XYZ file of C-alpha atoms in Angstrom:
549
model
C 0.000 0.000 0.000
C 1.919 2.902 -0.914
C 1.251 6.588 0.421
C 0.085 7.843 -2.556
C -2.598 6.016 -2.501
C -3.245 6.738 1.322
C -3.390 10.655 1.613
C -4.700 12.902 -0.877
C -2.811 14.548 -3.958
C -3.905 18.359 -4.188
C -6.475 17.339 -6.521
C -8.843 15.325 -3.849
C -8.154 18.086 -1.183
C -12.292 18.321 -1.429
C -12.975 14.624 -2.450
C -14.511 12.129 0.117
C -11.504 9.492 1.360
C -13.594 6.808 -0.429
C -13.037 8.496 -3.989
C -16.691 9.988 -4.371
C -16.883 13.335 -5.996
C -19.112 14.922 -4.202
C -17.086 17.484 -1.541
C -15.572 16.683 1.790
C -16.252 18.861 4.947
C -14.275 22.123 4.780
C -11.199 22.477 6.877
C -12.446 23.928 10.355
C -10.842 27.124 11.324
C -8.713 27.907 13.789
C -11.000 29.940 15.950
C -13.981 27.723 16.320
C -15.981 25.938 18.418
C -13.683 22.808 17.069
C -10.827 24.388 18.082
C -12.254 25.588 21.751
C -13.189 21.766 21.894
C -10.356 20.389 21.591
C -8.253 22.654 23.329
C -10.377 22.254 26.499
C -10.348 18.456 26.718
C -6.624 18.227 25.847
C -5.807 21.060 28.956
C -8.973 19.133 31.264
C -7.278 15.832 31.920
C -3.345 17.584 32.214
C -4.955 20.066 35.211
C -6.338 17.300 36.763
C -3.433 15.023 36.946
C -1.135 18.068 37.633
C -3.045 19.304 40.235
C -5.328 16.473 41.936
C -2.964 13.305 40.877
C 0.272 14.071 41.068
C 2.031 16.578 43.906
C 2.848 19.619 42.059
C 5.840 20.170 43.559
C 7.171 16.579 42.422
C 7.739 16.878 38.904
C 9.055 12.974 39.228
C 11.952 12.888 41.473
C 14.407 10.597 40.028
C 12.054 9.843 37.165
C 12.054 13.474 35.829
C 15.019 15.093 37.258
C 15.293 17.018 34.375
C 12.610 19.073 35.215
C 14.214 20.536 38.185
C 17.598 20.989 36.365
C 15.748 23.253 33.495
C 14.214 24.470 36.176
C 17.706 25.716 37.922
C 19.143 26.933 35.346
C 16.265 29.368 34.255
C 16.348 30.454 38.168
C 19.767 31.078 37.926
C 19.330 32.826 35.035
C 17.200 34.844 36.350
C 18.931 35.686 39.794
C 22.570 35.218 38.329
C 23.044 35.203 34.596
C 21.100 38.377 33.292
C 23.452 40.358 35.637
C 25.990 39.153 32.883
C 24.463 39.982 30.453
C 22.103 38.300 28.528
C 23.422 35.020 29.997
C 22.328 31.959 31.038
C 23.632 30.168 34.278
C 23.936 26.387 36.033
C 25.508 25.300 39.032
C 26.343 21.959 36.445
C 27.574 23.643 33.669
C 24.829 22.568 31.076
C 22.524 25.563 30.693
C 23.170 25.530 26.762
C 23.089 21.655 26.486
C 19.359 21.169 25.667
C 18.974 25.140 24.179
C 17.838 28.801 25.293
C 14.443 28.673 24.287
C 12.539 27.147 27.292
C 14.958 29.102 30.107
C 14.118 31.882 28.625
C 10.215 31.659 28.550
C 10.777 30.431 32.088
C 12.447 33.640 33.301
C 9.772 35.416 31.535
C 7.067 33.544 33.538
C 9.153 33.951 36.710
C 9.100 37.583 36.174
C 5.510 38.022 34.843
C 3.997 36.283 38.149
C 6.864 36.745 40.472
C 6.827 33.286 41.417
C 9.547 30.673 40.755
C 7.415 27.801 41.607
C 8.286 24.427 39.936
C 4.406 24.779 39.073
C 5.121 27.273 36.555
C 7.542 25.205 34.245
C 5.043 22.429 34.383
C 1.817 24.529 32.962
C 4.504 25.948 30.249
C 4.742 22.232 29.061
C 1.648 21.595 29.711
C 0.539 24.732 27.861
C 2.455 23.818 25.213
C 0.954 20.170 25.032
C -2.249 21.675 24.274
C -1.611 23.818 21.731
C 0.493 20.036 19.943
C -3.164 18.511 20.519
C -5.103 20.930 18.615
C -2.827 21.354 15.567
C -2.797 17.620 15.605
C -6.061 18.011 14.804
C -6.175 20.540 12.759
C -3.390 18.905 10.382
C -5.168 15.794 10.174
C -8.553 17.513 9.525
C -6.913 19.693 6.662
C -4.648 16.734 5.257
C -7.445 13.732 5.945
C -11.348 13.872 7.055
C -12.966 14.899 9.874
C -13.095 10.873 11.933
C -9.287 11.107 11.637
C -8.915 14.676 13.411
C -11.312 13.364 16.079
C -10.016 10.296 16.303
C -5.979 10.837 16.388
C -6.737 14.139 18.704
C -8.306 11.610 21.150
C -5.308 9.825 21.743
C -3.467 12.588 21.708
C -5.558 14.093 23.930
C -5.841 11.567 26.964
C -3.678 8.921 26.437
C -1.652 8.164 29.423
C 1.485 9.108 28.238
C 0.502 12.109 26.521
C -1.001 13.440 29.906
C 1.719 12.238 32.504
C 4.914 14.244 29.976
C 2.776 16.890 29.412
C 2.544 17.770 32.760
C 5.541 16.919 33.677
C 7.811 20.115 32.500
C 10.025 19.053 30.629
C 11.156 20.604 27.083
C 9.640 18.178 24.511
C 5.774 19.652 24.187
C 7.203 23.339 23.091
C 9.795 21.841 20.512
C 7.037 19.676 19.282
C 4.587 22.251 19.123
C 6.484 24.644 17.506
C 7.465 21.864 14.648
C 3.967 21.406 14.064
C 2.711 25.384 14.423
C 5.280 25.862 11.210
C 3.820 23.097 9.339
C 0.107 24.262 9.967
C 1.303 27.538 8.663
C 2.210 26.510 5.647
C 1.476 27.399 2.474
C -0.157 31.105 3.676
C 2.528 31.669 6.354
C 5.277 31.126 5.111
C 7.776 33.291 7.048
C 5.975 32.199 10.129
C 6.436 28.739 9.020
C 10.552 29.580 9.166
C 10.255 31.156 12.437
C 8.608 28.505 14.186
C 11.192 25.725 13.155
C 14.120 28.337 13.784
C 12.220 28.556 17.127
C 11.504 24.944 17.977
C 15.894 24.377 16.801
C 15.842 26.454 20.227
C 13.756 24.125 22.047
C 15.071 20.795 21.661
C 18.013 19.242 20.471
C 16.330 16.975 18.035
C 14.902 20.088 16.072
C 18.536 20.971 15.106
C 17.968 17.920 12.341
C 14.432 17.501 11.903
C 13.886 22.077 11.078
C 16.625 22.062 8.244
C 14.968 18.908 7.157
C 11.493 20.660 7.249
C 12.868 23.690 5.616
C 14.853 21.606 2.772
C 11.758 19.305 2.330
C 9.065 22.280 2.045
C 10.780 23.411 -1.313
C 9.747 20.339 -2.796
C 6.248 21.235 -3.667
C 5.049 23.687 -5.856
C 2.057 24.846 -3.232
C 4.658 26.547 -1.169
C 8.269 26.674 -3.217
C 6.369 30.290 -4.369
C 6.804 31.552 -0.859
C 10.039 29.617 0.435
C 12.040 32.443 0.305
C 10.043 33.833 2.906
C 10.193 30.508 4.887
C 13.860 30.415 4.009
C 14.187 33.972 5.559
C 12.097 33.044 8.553
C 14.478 30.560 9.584
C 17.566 31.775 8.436
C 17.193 34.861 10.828
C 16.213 33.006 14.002
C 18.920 30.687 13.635
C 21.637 32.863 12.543
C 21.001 34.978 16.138
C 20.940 31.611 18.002
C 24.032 30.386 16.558
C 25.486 34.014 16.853
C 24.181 34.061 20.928
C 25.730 30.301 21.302
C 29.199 31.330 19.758
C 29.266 34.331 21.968
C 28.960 32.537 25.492
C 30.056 28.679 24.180
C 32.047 29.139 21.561
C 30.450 26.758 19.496
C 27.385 28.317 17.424
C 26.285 24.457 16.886
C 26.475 23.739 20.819
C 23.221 21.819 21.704
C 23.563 19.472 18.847
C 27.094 18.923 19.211
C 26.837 17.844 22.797
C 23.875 15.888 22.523
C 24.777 13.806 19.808
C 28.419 13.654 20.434
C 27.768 12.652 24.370
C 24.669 10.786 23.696
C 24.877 8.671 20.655
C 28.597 8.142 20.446
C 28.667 7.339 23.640
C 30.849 9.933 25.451
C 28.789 10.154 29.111
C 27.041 6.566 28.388
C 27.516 3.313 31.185
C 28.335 -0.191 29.938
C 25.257 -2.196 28.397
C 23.400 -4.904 30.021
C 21.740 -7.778 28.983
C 18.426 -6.584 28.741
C 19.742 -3.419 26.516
C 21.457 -5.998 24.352
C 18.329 -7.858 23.801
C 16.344 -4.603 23.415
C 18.485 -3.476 20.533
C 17.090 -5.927 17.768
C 13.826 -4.253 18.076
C 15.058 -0.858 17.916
C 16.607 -1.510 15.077
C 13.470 -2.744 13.442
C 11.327 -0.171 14.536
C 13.988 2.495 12.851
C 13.863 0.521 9.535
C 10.234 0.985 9.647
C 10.152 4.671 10.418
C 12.926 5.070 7.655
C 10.898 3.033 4.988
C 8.080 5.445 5.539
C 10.195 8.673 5.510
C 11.698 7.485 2.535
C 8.569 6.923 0.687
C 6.952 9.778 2.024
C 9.494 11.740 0.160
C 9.522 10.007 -2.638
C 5.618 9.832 -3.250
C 5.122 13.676 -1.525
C 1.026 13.018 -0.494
C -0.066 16.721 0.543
C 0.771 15.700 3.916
C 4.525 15.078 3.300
C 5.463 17.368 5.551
C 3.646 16.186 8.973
C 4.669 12.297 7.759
C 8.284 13.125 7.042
C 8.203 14.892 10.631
C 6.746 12.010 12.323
C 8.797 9.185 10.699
C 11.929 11.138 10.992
C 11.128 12.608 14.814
C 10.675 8.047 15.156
C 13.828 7.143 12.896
C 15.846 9.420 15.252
C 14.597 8.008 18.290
C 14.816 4.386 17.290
C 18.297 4.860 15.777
C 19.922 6.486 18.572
C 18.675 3.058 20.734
C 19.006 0.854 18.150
C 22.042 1.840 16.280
C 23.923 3.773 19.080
C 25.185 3.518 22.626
C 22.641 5.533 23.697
C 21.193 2.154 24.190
C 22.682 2.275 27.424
C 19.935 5.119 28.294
C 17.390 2.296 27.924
C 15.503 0.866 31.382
C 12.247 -1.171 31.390
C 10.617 2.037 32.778
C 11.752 4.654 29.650
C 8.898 3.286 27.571
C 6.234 5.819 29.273
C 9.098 9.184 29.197
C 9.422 12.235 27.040
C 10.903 9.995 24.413
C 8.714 8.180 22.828
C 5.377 10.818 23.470
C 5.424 12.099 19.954
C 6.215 9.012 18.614
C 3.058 7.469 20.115
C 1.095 10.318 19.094
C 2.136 9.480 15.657
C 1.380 5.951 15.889
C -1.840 6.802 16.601
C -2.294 9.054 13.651
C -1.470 6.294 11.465
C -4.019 4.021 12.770
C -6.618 6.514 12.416
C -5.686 6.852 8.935
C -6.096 3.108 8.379
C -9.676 3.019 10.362
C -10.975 5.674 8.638
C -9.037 6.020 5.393
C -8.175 3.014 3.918
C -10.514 0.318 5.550
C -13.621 2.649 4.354
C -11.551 2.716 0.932
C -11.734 -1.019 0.044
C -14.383 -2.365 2.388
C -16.788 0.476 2.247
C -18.717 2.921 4.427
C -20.839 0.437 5.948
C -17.599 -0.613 8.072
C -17.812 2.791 9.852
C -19.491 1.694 12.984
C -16.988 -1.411 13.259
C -14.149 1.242 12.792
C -15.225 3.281 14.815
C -15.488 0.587 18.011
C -12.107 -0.678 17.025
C -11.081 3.091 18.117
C -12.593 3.490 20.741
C -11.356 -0.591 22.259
C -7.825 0.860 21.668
C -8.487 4.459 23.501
C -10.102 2.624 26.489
C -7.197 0.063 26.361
C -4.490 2.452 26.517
C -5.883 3.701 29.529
C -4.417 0.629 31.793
C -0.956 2.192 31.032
C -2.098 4.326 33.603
C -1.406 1.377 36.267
C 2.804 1.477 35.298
C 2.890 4.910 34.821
C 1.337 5.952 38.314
C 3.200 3.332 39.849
C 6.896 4.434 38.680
C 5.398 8.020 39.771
C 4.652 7.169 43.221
C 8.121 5.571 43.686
C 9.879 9.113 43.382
C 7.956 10.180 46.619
C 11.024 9.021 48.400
C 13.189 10.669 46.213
C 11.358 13.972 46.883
C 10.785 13.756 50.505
C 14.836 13.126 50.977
C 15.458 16.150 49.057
C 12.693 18.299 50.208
C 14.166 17.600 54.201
C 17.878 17.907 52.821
C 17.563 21.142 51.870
C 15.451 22.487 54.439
C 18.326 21.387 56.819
C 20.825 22.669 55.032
C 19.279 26.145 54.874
C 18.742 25.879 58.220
C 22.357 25.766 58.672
C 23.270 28.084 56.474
C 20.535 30.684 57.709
C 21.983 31.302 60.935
C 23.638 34.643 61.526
C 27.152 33.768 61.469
C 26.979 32.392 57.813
C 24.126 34.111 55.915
C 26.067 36.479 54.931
C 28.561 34.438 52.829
C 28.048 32.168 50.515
C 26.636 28.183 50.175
C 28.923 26.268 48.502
C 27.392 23.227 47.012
C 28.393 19.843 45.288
C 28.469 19.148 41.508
C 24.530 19.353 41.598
C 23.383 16.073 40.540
C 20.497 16.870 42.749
C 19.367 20.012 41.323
C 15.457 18.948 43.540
C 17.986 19.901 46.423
C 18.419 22.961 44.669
C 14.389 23.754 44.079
C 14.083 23.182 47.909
C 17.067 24.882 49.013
C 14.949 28.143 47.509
C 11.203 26.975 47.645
C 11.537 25.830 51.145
C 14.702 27.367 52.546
C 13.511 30.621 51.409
C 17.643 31.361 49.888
C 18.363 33.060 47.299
C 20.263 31.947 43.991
C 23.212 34.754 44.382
C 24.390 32.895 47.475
C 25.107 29.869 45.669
C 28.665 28.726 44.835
C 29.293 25.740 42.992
C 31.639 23.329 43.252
C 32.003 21.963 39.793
C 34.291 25.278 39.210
C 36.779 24.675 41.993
C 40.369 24.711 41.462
C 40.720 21.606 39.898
C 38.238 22.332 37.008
C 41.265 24.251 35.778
C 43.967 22.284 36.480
C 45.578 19.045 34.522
C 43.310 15.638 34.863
C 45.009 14.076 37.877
C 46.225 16.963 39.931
C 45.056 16.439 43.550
C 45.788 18.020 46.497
C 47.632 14.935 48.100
C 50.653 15.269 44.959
C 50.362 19.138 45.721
C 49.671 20.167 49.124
C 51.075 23.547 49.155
C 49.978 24.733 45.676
C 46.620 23.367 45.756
C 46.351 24.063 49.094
C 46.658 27.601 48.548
C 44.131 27.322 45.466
C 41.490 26.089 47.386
C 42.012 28.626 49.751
C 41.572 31.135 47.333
C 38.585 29.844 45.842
C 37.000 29.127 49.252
C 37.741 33.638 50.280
C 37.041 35.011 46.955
C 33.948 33.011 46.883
C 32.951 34.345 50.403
C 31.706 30.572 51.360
C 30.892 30.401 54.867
C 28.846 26.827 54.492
C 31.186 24.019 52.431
C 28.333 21.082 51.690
C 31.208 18.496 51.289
C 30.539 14.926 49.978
C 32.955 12.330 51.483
C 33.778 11.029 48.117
C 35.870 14.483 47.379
C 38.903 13.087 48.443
C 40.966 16.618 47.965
C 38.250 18.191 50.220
C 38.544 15.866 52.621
C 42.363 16.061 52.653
C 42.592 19.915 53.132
C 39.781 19.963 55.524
C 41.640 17.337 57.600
C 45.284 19.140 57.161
C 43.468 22.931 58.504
C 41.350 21.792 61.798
C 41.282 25.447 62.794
C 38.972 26.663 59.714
C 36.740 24.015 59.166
C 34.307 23.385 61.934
C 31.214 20.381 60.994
C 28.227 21.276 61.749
C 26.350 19.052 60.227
C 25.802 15.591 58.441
C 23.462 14.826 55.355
C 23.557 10.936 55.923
C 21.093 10.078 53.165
C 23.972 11.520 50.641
C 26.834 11.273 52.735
C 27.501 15.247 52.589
C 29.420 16.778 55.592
C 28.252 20.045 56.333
C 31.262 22.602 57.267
C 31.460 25.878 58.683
C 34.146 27.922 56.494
C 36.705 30.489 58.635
C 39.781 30.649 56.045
C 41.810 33.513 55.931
C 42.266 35.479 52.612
C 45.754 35.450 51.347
C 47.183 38.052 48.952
C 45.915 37.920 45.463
C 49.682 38.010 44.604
C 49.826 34.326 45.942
C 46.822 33.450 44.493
C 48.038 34.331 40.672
C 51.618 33.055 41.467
C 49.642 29.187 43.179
C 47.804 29.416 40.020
C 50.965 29.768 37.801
C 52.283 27.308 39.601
C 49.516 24.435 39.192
C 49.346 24.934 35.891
C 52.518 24.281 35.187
C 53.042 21.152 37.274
C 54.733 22.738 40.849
C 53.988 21.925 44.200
């Protein structure tokens, strides 16, 4: 069955699926009752789990710690960066890994409501997992018939896995949204159309490949090759200032899609692979040479749809060929089935089913078959729904998770509250435990400016293997430097920071413990060094780098 004969040509925009002459329904438009419709039953079931399901403080501890990390660096941004500049800021050093887009709509938010509630980041994805439900329909009702829209929107709408990511805050819902927006726009829109996909390049990783794709692909056609220069422009212009901003404050204008792919799929940051990723690697591989079968003839035949089919088999080829064909398979747990993922591609699934029940069964069997259609829909809606079970048991396990974090850092701003040390700075580990972070501020009531971190310590700059135990005096003197300069009055240490330990140990008189965060195995130490010259600071520094003691 090829895809030619499964969407519509130009000529049977207005022809019924079944190849009658007389007219189909008219494309809805976008301010309707249709689109009021659909908006409020994809934003009904995402409040409710947001707000009477899940805590909304706990975005998924452990599950989702994402959320919390996008959600430090736009805070940081916001209480750090923009004093830099137009700047964006981590205590981990990734706030241009995933893009600029969504920490900047975030510090936008956080100024607009004067909040920085985790609440906010998750109605921005959840917003923005709307607005992907109704162009889903809208596409589908403009490329298809009217029982498709409905039908594909439904799952979309309330399937288990669309609801739980779309609440959950994380970036994929405004990339994906933003991809679709600029194919909706199309023909009429054309420079719209550029600026969405330069926009959604912003949002997520992935768009760095599928928008040039897009753009490239849209030129193909002769509905909208009259108005690709516009498109061309559109996108051109967005990503020429994103590159531009990235080269300024990285250095590298391709940044997110270097690290991502470079990290992720060749394996840079990956663990070794178990058996079970082995044995899940077959079917990845399957899956991608299905999703590249119908890219490739998408593009080949061109239906008027091309564009939303090349988007959803390529947005699936990409995710089944980074597990299937590279070690990202080492990213792959029996849980990850229900995560950001593999949303979209689920969404998409869907779509194509709809397109077989209402499309091509009706084709060669008839209308009479609507009914049975119809009920097959509906068994596979109502089915989906027990994916609910999984999904809100993996969720309840991170209430652990959040409860540890929650109490850690309302202890350690407890600490660090106290007279004699508010007034310096907290200086914390290499924040893998950026939830420590959200509660150091939500529910320690500190503040992001007195936050030092400790991925930038001496060592950062130094040779791999310099440590404090081959160069007491030097690095000694380095850490003292950082620790004054930094004004740190609270040192959060973990035990497994051996070259902490080891100066701490070697200058009794200005470290004093004062506390102990058991569940993480952080000692908690008062800070009382004294500032040496900045002339032995630049001369220790000198010194370390070029091997001394």
């Amino acid at each position: 069955m090829s895809l030619a004969r499964v969407l519509p040509d130009p000529d049977e925009e207005y022809r019924r699926p079944d190849g009658g002459s007389s007219p189909a329904h008219a494309p809805v438009a976008l301010w309707s009752w249709w689109t009021l419709g659909v908006l409020l039953i994809a934003l009904v079931p995402r409040l409710i789990y947001l707000f009477a399901i899940s805590n909304p403080e706990n975005a998924g501890d452990g599950l989702y710690t994402d959320v919390y990390q996008h959600w430090q660096i736009a805070y940081l941004t916001k209480e750090i960066g923009l004093s830099h500049g137009l700047r964006l800021w981590d205590l981990k050093g990734v706030e241009y890994f995933w893009g600029s887009l969504h920490p900047i709509v975030l510090v936008v938010l956080f100024f607009v409501t004067g909040s920085t509630d985790i609440v906010l980041a998750r109605l921005q994805s959840l917003a923005f997992g709307s607005l992907a439900v109704v162009l889903i329909f809208h596409l589908c009702q403009r490329y298809w018939n009217l029982s498709v829209a409905v039908a594909a929107t439904a799952f979309a709408a309330i399937a288990p896995t669309s609801v739980f990511n779309d609440s959950s805050g994380m970036l994929e819902p405004m990339g994906v949204s933003l991809s679709l927006l600029g194919i909706w726009l199309l023909p009429k829109r054309s420079l719209g159309t550029g600026i969405a996909w330069g926009l959604a390049t912003a949002a997520r990783p992935e768009a760095w490949l599928s928008s040039p794709g897009l753009v490239l692909a849209s030129s193909l056609r002769r509905a909208t090759v009259r108005r690709w220069f516009l498109l061309l422009l559109g996108f051109v212009s967005v990503m020429a200032a994103q590159m531009a901003f990235l080269n300024a404050r990285t250095g590298n204008p391709i940044y997110p899609v270097y690290w991502n792919y470079l990290a992720n799929a060749g394996g840079l940051w990956m663990k070794p692979l178990i058996a079970s990723q082995q044995s899940a690697r077959p079917w990845f591989v399957a899956l991608w040479a299905m999703a590249t079968v119908g890219l490739l003839t998408t593009l080949w035949r061109r239906p008027r749809s091309y564009l939303l089919l090349l988007y959803g088999f390529g947005s699936c080829a990409l995710v089944f060929g980074l597990f299937g064909l590279t070690a990202f398979i080492t990213e792959w747990y029996p849980w990850r089935w229900m995560m950001w993922i593999l949303a979209f591609p689920y969404d998409f699934a869907a779509l194509l089913v709809a397109i077989g029940l209402f499309v091509i069964v009706p084709r060669y069997v008839g209308r009479g078959i609507r009914q049975v259609t119809w009920l097959a829909a509906g068994v596979l809606l109502v089915g989906v729904q027990l994916t609910w079970i999984p999904i809100a048991m993996a969720y309840t396990s991170t209430a652990s998770a959040w409860n540890t974090d929650v109490t850690t850092g309302r202890y350690i701003a407890s600490i660090f509250g106290q007279p004699d040390y508010r007034a310096g700075a907290l200086n914390l580990p290499p924040p893998d435990h950026p939830a420590v972070t959200y509660a150091l501020v939500h529910y320690g009531g500190l503040e992001g400016r007195h936050f030092v971190s400790q991925l930038y310590d001496p060592f950062y700059y130094l040779p791999a293997g310099y440590h404090y135990a081959d160069h007491p005096a030097t690095a000694g003197t380095l850490l003292q430097c950082w620790l004054s300069t930094t004004m740190t009055s609270i040192l959060v240490m973990p035990d497994d920071r051996a070259d902490y330990s080891a100066y701490v140990t070697d200058h009794p008189g200005w470290f004093e413990m004062v506390g102990r965060v058991a569940d993480y195995n952080w000692s908690i130490e008062a800070v009382h060094v004294p500032a040496p010259s900045p002339q032995t600071c630049a001369q220790s520094a000198v010194n370390a780098r070029a091997g001394g003691e």
